[in-house]
XYZ file of C-alpha atoms in Angstrom:
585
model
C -0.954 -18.923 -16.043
C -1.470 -21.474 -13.079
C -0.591 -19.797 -10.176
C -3.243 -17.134 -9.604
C -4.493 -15.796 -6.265
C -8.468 -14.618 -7.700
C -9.908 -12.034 -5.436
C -13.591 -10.681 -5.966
C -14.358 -7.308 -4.458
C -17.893 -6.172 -4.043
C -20.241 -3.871 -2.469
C -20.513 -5.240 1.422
C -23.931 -4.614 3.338
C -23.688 -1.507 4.765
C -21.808 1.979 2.881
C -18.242 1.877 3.413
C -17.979 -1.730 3.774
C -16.775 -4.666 0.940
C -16.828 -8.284 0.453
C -13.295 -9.316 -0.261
C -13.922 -13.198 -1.746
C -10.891 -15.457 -2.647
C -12.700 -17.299 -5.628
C -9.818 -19.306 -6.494
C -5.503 -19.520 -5.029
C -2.406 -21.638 -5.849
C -2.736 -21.977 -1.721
C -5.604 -24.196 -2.318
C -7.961 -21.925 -0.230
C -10.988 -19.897 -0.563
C -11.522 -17.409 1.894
C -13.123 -14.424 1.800
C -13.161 -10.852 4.377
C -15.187 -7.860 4.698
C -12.795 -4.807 3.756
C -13.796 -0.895 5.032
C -12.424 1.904 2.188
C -13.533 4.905 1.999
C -13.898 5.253 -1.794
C -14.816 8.646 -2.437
C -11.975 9.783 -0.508
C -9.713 7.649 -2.314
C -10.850 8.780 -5.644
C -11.026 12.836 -4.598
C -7.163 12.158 -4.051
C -6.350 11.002 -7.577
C -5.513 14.144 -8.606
C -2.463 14.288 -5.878
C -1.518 11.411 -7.346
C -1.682 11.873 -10.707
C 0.508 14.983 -10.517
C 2.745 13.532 -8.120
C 3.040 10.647 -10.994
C 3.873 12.557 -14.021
C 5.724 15.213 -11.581
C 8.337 12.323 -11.039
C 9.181 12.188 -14.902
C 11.234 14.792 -13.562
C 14.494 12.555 -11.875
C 15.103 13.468 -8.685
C 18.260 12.340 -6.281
C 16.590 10.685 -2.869
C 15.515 7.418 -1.402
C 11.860 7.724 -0.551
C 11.245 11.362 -1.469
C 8.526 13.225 -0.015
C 7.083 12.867 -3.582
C 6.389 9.289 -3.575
C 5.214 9.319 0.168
C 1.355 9.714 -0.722
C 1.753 6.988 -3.204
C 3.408 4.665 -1.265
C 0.488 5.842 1.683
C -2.212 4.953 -0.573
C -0.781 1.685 -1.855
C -0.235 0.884 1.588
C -4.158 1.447 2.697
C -5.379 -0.660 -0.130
C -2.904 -3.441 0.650
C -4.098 -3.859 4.235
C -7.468 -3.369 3.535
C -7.891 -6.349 1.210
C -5.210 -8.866 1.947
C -6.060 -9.123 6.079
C -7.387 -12.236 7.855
C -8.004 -14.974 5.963
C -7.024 -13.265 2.487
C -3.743 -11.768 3.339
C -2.795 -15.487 4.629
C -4.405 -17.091 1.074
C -2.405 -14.504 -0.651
C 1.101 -15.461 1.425
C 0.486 -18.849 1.199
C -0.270 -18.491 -2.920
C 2.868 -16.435 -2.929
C 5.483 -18.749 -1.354
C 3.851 -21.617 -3.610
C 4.432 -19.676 -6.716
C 7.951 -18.815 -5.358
C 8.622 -22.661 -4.890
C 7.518 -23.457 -8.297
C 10.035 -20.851 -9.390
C 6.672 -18.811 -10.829
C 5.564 -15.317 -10.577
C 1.982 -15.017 -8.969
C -0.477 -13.176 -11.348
C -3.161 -11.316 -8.857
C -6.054 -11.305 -10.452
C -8.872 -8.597 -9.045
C -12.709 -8.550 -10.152
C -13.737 -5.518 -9.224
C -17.786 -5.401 -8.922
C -18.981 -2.574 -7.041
C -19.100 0.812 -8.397
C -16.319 2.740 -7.988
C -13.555 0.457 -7.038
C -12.526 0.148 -10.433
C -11.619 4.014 -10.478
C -8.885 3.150 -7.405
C -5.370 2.802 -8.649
C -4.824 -1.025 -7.742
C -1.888 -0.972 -9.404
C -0.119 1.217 -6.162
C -0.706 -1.945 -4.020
C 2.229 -1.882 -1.472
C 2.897 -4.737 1.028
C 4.547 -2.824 3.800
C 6.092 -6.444 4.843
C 8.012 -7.704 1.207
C 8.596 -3.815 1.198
C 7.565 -3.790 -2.345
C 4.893 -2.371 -4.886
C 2.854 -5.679 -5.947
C 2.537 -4.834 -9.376
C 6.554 -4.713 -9.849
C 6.846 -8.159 -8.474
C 4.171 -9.927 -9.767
C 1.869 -9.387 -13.207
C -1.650 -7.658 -11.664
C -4.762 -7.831 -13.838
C -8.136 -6.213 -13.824
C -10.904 -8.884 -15.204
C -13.908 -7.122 -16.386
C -17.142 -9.428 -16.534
C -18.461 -9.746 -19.752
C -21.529 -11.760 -21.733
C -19.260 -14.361 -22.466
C -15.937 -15.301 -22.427
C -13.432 -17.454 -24.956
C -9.838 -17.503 -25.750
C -8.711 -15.965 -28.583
C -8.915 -17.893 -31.966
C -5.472 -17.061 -33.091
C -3.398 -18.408 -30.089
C -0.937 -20.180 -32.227
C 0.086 -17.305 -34.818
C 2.254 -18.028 -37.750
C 4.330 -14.615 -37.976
C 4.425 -11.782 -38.051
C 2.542 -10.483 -35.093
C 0.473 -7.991 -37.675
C 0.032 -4.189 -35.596
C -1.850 -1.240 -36.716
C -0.327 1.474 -35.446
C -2.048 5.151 -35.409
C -0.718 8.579 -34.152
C -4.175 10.950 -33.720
C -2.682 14.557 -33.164
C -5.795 16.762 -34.099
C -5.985 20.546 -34.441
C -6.927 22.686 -30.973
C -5.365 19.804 -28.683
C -1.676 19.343 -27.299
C 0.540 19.161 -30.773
C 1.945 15.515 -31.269
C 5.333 15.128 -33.039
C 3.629 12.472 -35.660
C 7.131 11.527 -36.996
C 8.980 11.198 -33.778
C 6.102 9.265 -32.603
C 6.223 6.949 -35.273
C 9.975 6.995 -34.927
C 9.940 5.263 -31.184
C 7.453 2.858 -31.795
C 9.572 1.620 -34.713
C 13.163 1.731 -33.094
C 11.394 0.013 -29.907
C 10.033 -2.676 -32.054
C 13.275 -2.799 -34.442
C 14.733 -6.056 -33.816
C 11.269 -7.754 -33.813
C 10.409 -6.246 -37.686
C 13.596 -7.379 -38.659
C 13.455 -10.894 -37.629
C 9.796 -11.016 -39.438
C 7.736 -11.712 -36.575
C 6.368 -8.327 -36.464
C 4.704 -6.398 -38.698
C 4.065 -2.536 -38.071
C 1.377 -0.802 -40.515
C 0.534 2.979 -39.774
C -2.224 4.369 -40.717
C -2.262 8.109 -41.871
C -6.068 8.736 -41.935
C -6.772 8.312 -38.286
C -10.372 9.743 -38.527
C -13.856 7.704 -38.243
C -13.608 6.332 -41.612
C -10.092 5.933 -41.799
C -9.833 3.464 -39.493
C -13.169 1.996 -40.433
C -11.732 1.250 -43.863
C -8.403 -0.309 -42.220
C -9.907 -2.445 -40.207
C -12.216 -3.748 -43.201
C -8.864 -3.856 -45.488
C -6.623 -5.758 -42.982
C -6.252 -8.507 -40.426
C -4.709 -7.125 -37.737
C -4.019 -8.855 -33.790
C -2.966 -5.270 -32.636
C -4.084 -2.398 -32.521
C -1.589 0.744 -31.200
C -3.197 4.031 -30.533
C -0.956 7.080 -30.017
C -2.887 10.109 -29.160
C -4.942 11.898 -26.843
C -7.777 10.309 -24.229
C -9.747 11.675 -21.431
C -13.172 10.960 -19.545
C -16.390 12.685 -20.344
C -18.270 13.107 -17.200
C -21.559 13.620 -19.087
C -21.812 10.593 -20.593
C -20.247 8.844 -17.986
C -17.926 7.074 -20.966
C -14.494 7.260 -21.658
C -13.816 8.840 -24.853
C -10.315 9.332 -27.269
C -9.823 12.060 -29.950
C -9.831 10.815 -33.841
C -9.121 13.933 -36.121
C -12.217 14.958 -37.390
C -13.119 16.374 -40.769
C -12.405 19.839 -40.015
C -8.982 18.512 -38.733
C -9.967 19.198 -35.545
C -10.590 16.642 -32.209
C -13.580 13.948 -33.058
C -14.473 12.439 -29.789
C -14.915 8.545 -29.969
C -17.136 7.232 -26.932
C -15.833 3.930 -26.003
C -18.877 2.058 -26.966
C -18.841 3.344 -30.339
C -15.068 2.372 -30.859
C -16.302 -1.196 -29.409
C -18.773 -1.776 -33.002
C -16.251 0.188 -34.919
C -13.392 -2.547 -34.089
C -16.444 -5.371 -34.351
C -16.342 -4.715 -37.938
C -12.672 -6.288 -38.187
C -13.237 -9.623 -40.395
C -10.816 -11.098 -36.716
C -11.250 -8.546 -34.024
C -8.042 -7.416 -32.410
C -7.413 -9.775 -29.576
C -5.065 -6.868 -27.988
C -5.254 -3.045 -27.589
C -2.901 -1.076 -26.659
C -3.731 2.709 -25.974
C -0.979 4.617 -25.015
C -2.822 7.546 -24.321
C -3.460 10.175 -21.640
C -6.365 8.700 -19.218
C -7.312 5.871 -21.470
C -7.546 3.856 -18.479
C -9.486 5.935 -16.257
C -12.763 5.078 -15.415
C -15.909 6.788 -14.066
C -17.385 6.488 -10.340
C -20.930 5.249 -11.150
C -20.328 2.562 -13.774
C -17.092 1.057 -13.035
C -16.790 -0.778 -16.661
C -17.226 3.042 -18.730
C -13.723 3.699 -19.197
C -12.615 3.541 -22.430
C -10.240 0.398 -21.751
C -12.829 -1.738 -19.659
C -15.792 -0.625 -22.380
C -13.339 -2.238 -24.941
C -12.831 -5.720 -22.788
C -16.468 -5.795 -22.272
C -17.284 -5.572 -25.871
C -15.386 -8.477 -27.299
C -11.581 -7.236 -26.606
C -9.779 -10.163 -25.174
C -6.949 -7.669 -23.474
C -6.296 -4.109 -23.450
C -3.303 -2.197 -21.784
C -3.826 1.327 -21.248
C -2.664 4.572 -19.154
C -4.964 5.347 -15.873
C -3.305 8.987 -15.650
C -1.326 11.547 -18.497
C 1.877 9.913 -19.162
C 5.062 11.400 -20.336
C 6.417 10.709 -23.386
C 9.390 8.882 -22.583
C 8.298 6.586 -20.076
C 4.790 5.968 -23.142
C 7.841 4.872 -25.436
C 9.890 2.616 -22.538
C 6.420 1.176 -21.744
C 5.786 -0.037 -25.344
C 9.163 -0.998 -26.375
C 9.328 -3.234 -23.073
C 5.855 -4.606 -23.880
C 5.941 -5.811 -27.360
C 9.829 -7.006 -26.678
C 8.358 -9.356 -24.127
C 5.415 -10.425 -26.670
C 7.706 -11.038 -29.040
C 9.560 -13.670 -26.685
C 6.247 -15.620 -26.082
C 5.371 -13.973 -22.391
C 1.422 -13.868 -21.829
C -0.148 -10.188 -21.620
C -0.120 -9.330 -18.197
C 3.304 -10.411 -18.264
C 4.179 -8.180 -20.814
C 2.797 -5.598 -18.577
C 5.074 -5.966 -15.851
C 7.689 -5.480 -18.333
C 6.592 -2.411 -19.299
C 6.342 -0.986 -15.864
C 9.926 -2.284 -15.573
C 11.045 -0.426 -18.704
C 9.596 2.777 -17.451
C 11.431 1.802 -14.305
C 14.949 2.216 -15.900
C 13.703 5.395 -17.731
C 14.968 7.180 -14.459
C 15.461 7.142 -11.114
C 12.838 8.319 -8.400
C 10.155 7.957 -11.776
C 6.573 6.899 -10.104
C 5.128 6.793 -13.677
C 5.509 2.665 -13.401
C 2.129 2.849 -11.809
C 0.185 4.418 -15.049
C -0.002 1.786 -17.153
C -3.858 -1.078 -16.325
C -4.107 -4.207 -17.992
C -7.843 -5.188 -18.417
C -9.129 -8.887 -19.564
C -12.111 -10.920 -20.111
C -11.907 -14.281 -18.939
C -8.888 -15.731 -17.681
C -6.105 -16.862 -20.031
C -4.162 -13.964 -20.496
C -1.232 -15.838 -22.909
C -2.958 -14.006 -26.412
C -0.201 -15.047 -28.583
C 2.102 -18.408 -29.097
C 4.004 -18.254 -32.161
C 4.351 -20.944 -34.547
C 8.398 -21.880 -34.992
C 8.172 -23.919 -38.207
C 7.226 -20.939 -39.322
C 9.860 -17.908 -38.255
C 11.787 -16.367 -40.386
C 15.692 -16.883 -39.558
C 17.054 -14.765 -42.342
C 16.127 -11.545 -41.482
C 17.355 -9.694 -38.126
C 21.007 -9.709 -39.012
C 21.199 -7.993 -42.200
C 19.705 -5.188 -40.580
C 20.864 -5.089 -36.627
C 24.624 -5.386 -37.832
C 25.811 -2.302 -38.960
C 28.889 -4.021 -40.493
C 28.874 -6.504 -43.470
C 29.654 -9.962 -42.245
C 31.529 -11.114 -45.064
C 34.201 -8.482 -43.841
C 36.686 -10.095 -41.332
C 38.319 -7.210 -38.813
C 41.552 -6.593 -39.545
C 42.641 -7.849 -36.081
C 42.435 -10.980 -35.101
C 39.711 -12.649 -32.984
C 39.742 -11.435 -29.093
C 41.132 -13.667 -26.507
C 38.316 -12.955 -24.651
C 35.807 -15.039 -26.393
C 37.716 -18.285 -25.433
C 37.998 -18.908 -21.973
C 35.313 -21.272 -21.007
C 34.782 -19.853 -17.567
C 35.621 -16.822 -16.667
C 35.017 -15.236 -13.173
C 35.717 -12.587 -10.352
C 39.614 -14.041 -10.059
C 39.776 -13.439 -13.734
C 43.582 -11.049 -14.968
C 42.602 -7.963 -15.829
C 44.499 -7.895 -18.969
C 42.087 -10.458 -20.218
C 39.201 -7.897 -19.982
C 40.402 -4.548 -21.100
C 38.941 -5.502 -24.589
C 35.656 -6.048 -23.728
C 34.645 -2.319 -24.166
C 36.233 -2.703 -28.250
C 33.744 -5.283 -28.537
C 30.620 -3.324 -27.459
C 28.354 -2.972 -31.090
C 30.109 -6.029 -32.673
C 28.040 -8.551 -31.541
C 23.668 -8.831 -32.026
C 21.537 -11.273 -30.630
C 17.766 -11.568 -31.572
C 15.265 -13.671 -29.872
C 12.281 -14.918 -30.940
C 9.657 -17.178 -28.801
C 8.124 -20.722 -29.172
C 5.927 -21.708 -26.399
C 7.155 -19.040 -24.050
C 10.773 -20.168 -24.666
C 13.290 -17.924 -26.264
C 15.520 -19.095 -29.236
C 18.287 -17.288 -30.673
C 17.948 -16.000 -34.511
C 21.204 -14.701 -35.109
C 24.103 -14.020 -33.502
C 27.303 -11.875 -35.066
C 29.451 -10.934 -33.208
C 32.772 -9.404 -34.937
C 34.979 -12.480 -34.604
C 33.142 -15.136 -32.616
C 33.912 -18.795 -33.980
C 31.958 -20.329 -31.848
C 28.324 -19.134 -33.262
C 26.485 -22.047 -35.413
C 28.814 -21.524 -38.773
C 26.599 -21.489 -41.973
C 23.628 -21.833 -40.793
C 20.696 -23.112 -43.650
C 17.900 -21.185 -43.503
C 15.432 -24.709 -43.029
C 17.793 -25.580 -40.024
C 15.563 -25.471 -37.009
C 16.790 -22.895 -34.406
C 14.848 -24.270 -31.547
C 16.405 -27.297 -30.866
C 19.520 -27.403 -29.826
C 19.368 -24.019 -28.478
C 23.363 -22.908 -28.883
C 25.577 -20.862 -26.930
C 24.981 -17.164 -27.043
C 27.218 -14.513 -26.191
C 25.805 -10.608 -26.578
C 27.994 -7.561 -25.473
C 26.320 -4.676 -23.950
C 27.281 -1.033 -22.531
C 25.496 -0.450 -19.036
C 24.934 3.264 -18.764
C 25.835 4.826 -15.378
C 22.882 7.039 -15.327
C 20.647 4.288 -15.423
C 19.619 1.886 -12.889
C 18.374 -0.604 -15.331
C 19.389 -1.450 -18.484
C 17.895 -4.673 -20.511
C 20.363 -6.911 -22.045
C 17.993 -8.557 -24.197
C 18.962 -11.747 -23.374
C 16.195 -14.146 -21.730
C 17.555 -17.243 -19.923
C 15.606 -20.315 -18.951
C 15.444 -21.925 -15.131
C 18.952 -23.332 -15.023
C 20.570 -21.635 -17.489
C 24.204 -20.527 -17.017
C 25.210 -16.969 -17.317
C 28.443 -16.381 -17.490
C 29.385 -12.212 -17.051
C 32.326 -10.258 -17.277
C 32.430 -6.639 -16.611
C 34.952 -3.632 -18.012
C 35.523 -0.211 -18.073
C 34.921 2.751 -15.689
C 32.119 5.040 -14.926
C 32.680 8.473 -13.584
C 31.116 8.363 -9.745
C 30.329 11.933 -8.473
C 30.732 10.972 -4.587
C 33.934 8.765 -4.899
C 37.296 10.497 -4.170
C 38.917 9.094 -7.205
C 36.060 10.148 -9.236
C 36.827 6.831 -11.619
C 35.046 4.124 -10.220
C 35.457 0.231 -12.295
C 33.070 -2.846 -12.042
C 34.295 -3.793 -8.727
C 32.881 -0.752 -6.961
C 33.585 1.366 -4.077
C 35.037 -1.186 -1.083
C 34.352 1.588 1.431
C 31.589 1.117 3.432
C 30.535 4.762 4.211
C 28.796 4.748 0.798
C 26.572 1.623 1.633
C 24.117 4.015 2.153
C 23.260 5.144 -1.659
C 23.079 1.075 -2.695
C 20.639 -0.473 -4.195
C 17.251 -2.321 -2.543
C 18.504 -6.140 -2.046
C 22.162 -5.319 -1.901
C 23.108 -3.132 1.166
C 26.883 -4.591 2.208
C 28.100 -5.263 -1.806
C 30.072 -2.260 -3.535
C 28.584 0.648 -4.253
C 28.781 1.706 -7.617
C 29.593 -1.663 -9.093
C 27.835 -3.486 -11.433
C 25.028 -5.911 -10.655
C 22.580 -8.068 -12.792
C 19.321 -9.394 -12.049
C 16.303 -11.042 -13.880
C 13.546 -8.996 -14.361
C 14.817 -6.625 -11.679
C 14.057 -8.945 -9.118
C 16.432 -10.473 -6.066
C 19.859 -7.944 -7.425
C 23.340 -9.684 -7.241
C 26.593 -8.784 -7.530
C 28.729 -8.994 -10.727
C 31.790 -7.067 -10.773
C 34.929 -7.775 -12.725
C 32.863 -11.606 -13.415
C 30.501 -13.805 -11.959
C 29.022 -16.692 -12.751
C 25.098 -16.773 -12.733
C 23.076 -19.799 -12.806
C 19.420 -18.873 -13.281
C 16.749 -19.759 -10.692
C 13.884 -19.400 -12.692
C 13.171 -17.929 -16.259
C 13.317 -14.258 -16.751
C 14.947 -11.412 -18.839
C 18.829 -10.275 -17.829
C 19.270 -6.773 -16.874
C 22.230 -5.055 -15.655
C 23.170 -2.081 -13.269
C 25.305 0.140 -11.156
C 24.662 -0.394 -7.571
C 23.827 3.388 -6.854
C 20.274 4.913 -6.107
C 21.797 8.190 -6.917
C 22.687 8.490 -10.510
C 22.097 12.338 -11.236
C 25.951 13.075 -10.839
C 27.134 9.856 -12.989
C 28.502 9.683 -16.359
C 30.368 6.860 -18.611
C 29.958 3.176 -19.068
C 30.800 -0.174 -17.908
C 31.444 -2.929 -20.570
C 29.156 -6.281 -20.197
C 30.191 -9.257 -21.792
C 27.441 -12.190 -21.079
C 27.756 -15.743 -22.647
C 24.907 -17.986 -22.194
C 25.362 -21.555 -21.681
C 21.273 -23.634 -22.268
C 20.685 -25.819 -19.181
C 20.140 -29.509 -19.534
């Protein structure tokens, strides 16, 4: 990634007091500050914010409740602190450049001095943009190590090989093995079907379980499901393998470091989606179990700075490896995750839980190889109907009109909601760019007909068109559709969703026109129709869709649909989302 704003952060000359040094900016300048935080008062406040994190799993109906207020406090401090003077102008200037290029700005921190690294960075507020940094734009902790290289198997002919592990040992908090295994493979679904993934689990997760796995396999992931924590003794973080006596066999981070070294290809990418994985000590700020891993020889791993609830560890990983599968660099993949947690709820903090740490600074792990992908796949097992079958009724009207938009008959619509299930789209990703696989919808002539299996599908990239129900209760839901800077989207909306503060009660894609509900809209959209339905990409800069719009996109990113209503407790129902994609020039 090009447009970086690097920021080095270490201990200042007197107590109290940091360096803040700009080492490198898509701004062009290099500036640096002196910063006063009082660490240790920062860190004996974690545990506030921890339970106020995993205390919002728990959906709540308000704007800014009191619950997020020391959050938002603390992200607010650390913003301030670092980005003033100088910085904070480097980091503006960085950010409208990026903006410009139509780019996200990855904020990159080095964290030297001891204790900094056990601050959560990733609560970063900028009380002007009125955002949390880390939803806007991919941040990444870079832990120094010996040396640094990019990873040897940057172009990867699928599948993306993962060894996945659930570690529930005796005496500890019981883990549902088989529903955890479950998740991880309905998150990952699509992407083992179209043969670009590859998901091995390993039963055995004890010392010499995984020792013999990773001598056995070649594996660029490894997924650890299970319990974490930070032993103040050793100063080292530590996770629980199930020991002989079935019971918990704590694994210091170093040792896990030479266990993984003894890979034939060392996992470039770790993911540990456990409780406190990422939580680090105050004296050595690279003993977390996480860092200790980067520092070793681990090119990336994402992991979980507090406990995390089960729900938002599943939206996290399902978010994450979707993105990796359509080409998107690590800390990228990230920021999807946080997003996915995002949509697990409204008034959910637990966004903030997940770190990315790297060595060095190319942070784009895996590009797949597309004379390679599989093409044959996805379809036979998304669609739930055989496609030889025609439906008895003939093809939808709705499928033909080459434009459709807000003036649009209703009659033309009330359809759309039949369709919902017919049609699949998968994606894969070549370069960063995502290519359709297949595409069956029930009745759509105007998908590539026959295609042979050694046709390329990356060039021409076809028309897609993907139906999609957008739950009410949910602020966010992914369409699983990625478009490319000037793309056109073309979206019509159907059905009716069950509003609990409209007088009606029925509520359809056009919204509520009166303005005395303005109040429970959405950030970004404060005079548009409450309770309608609204799209963005990757949750960023909402519009308005309605009955139809027509979309064309600014920049790349990842379609995701909503209901204009911070409230969603009371909802219930549907709407209907048709979305045809038409590939730029």
């Amino acid at each position: 990634m090009d447009d970086v704003i690097e920021l080095e952060i270490e201990q200042g000359p007197e107590a109290g007091t940091y360096s803040v040094q700009v080492l490198r900016s898509v701004s062009g300048g290099e500036p640096q500050g002196t910063m006063t935080l009082d660490v240790p008062a920062l860190l004996a406040g974690m545990p506030l914010i921890e339970s106020t994190v995993l205390a919002s799993a728990v959906a709540a109906r308000r704007v800014v409740g009191d619950r997020e207020a020391p959050l938002r406090a603390m992200g607010t401090q650390l913003f301030e602190s670092v980005f003033a003077g100088a910085v904070g102008g480097a980091y503006r200037a960085s950010l409208g450049v990026a903006r410009e290029r139509g780019k996200d700005l990855q904020v990159l921190l080095r964290l030297t001095a001891p204790g900094l690294a056990g601050v959560p960075w990733e609560t970063l507020f900028d009380p002007e943009a009125g955002a949390y940094v880390c939803r806007k734009e991919p941040l990444v902790r870079h832990v120094p190590a010996p040396s640094s290289f990019k990873p040897d198997t940057l172009l990867l002919e699928p599948p993306l090989r993962i060894l996945g592990m659930v570690s529930s040992p005796s005496g500890l908090a019981r883990l549902e093995v088989d529903d955890e295994r479950q998740r991880l493979e309905a998150a990952l679904g699509p992407h083992i079907a179209s043969g670009r993934v590859e998901l091995t689990w390993l039963d055995d997760v004890s010392w010499d379980g995984v020792h013999a796995a990773l001598l056995q396999g070649h594996w660029h992931v490894l997924h650890f499901i299970g319990h974490g924590g930070y032993d103040a003794d050793t100063d080292e973080g530590v996770l629980a393998f199930v020991g002989k006596d079935g019971r918990a066999d704590y694994v210091e981070a170093s040792s896990l470091a030479d266990l993984l070294d003894e890979a034939e290809v060392t996992p470039q990418l770790v993911v540990l989606n456990s409780c406190q994985s990422g939580a680090v000590g105050a004296v050595d700020p690279f003993s977390g179990t996480a860092a200790a891993l980067v520092r070793s020889g681990i090119h990336a791993v994402a992991a979980m700075q507090f406990a995390v609830s089960d729900v938002a560890a599943v939206a996290f990983a399902r978010s994450f490896y979707m993105a990796i599968a359509h080409g998107r660099s690590v800390d990228e993949a990230v920021r999807s995750g946080r997003i996915g947690i995002l949509g697990t709820g409204r008034g959910t903090l637990e966004w903030v839980t997940p770190v990315l740490y790297v060595r060095g600074g190319d942070t784009r792990l895996f590009e797949f190889d597309s004379t390679t992908t599989p093409s044959v796949a996805a379809p036979e097992v998304q669609a739930p109907a055989p496609p030889p079958a025609p439906p008895p009724v003939p093809p939808p009207p709705v499928e033909q009109p080459a434009s459709p938009g807000a003036d649009e008959p209703a009659p033309t619509k009330k359809s759309h909601r039949a369709l919902i299930g017919g049609g699949i789209a998968a994606f894969v990703a070549s370069g960063g760019l995502a290519t359709v696989l297949a595409l069956l919808p029930h009745g759509d002539t105007d998908a590539a007909t026959d295609p042979s299996p050694s046709t390329s599908v990356v060039t021409p990239r076809p028309v897609v068109t993907v139906q999609h129900e957008v739950p009410a209760t949910q602020q966010w839901t992914d369409m699983l559709l990625a478009c490319l800077a000037g793309d056109t989207l073309e979206i019509v909306g159907g059905g009716t969703i069950l509003h609990e503060q409209s007088a009606t009660g029925r509520v359809g894609p056009e919204g509520l026109a009166d303005p005395g509900y303005h109040a429970y809209n959405v950030v970004g959209l404060p005079d548009a129709p409450t309770a309608g339905l609204i799209g963005s990409l990757d949750v960023q800069d909402p519009f308005f869709v309605g009955t139809g719009v027509t979309y064309v996109c600014p920049r790349d990113g990842e379609l995701f649909l909503g209901v204009n209503d911070i409230g969603l407790a009371g909802n219930s129902g549907a709407f209907a989302a048709t979305i045809t994609l038409h590939p730029g020039s």
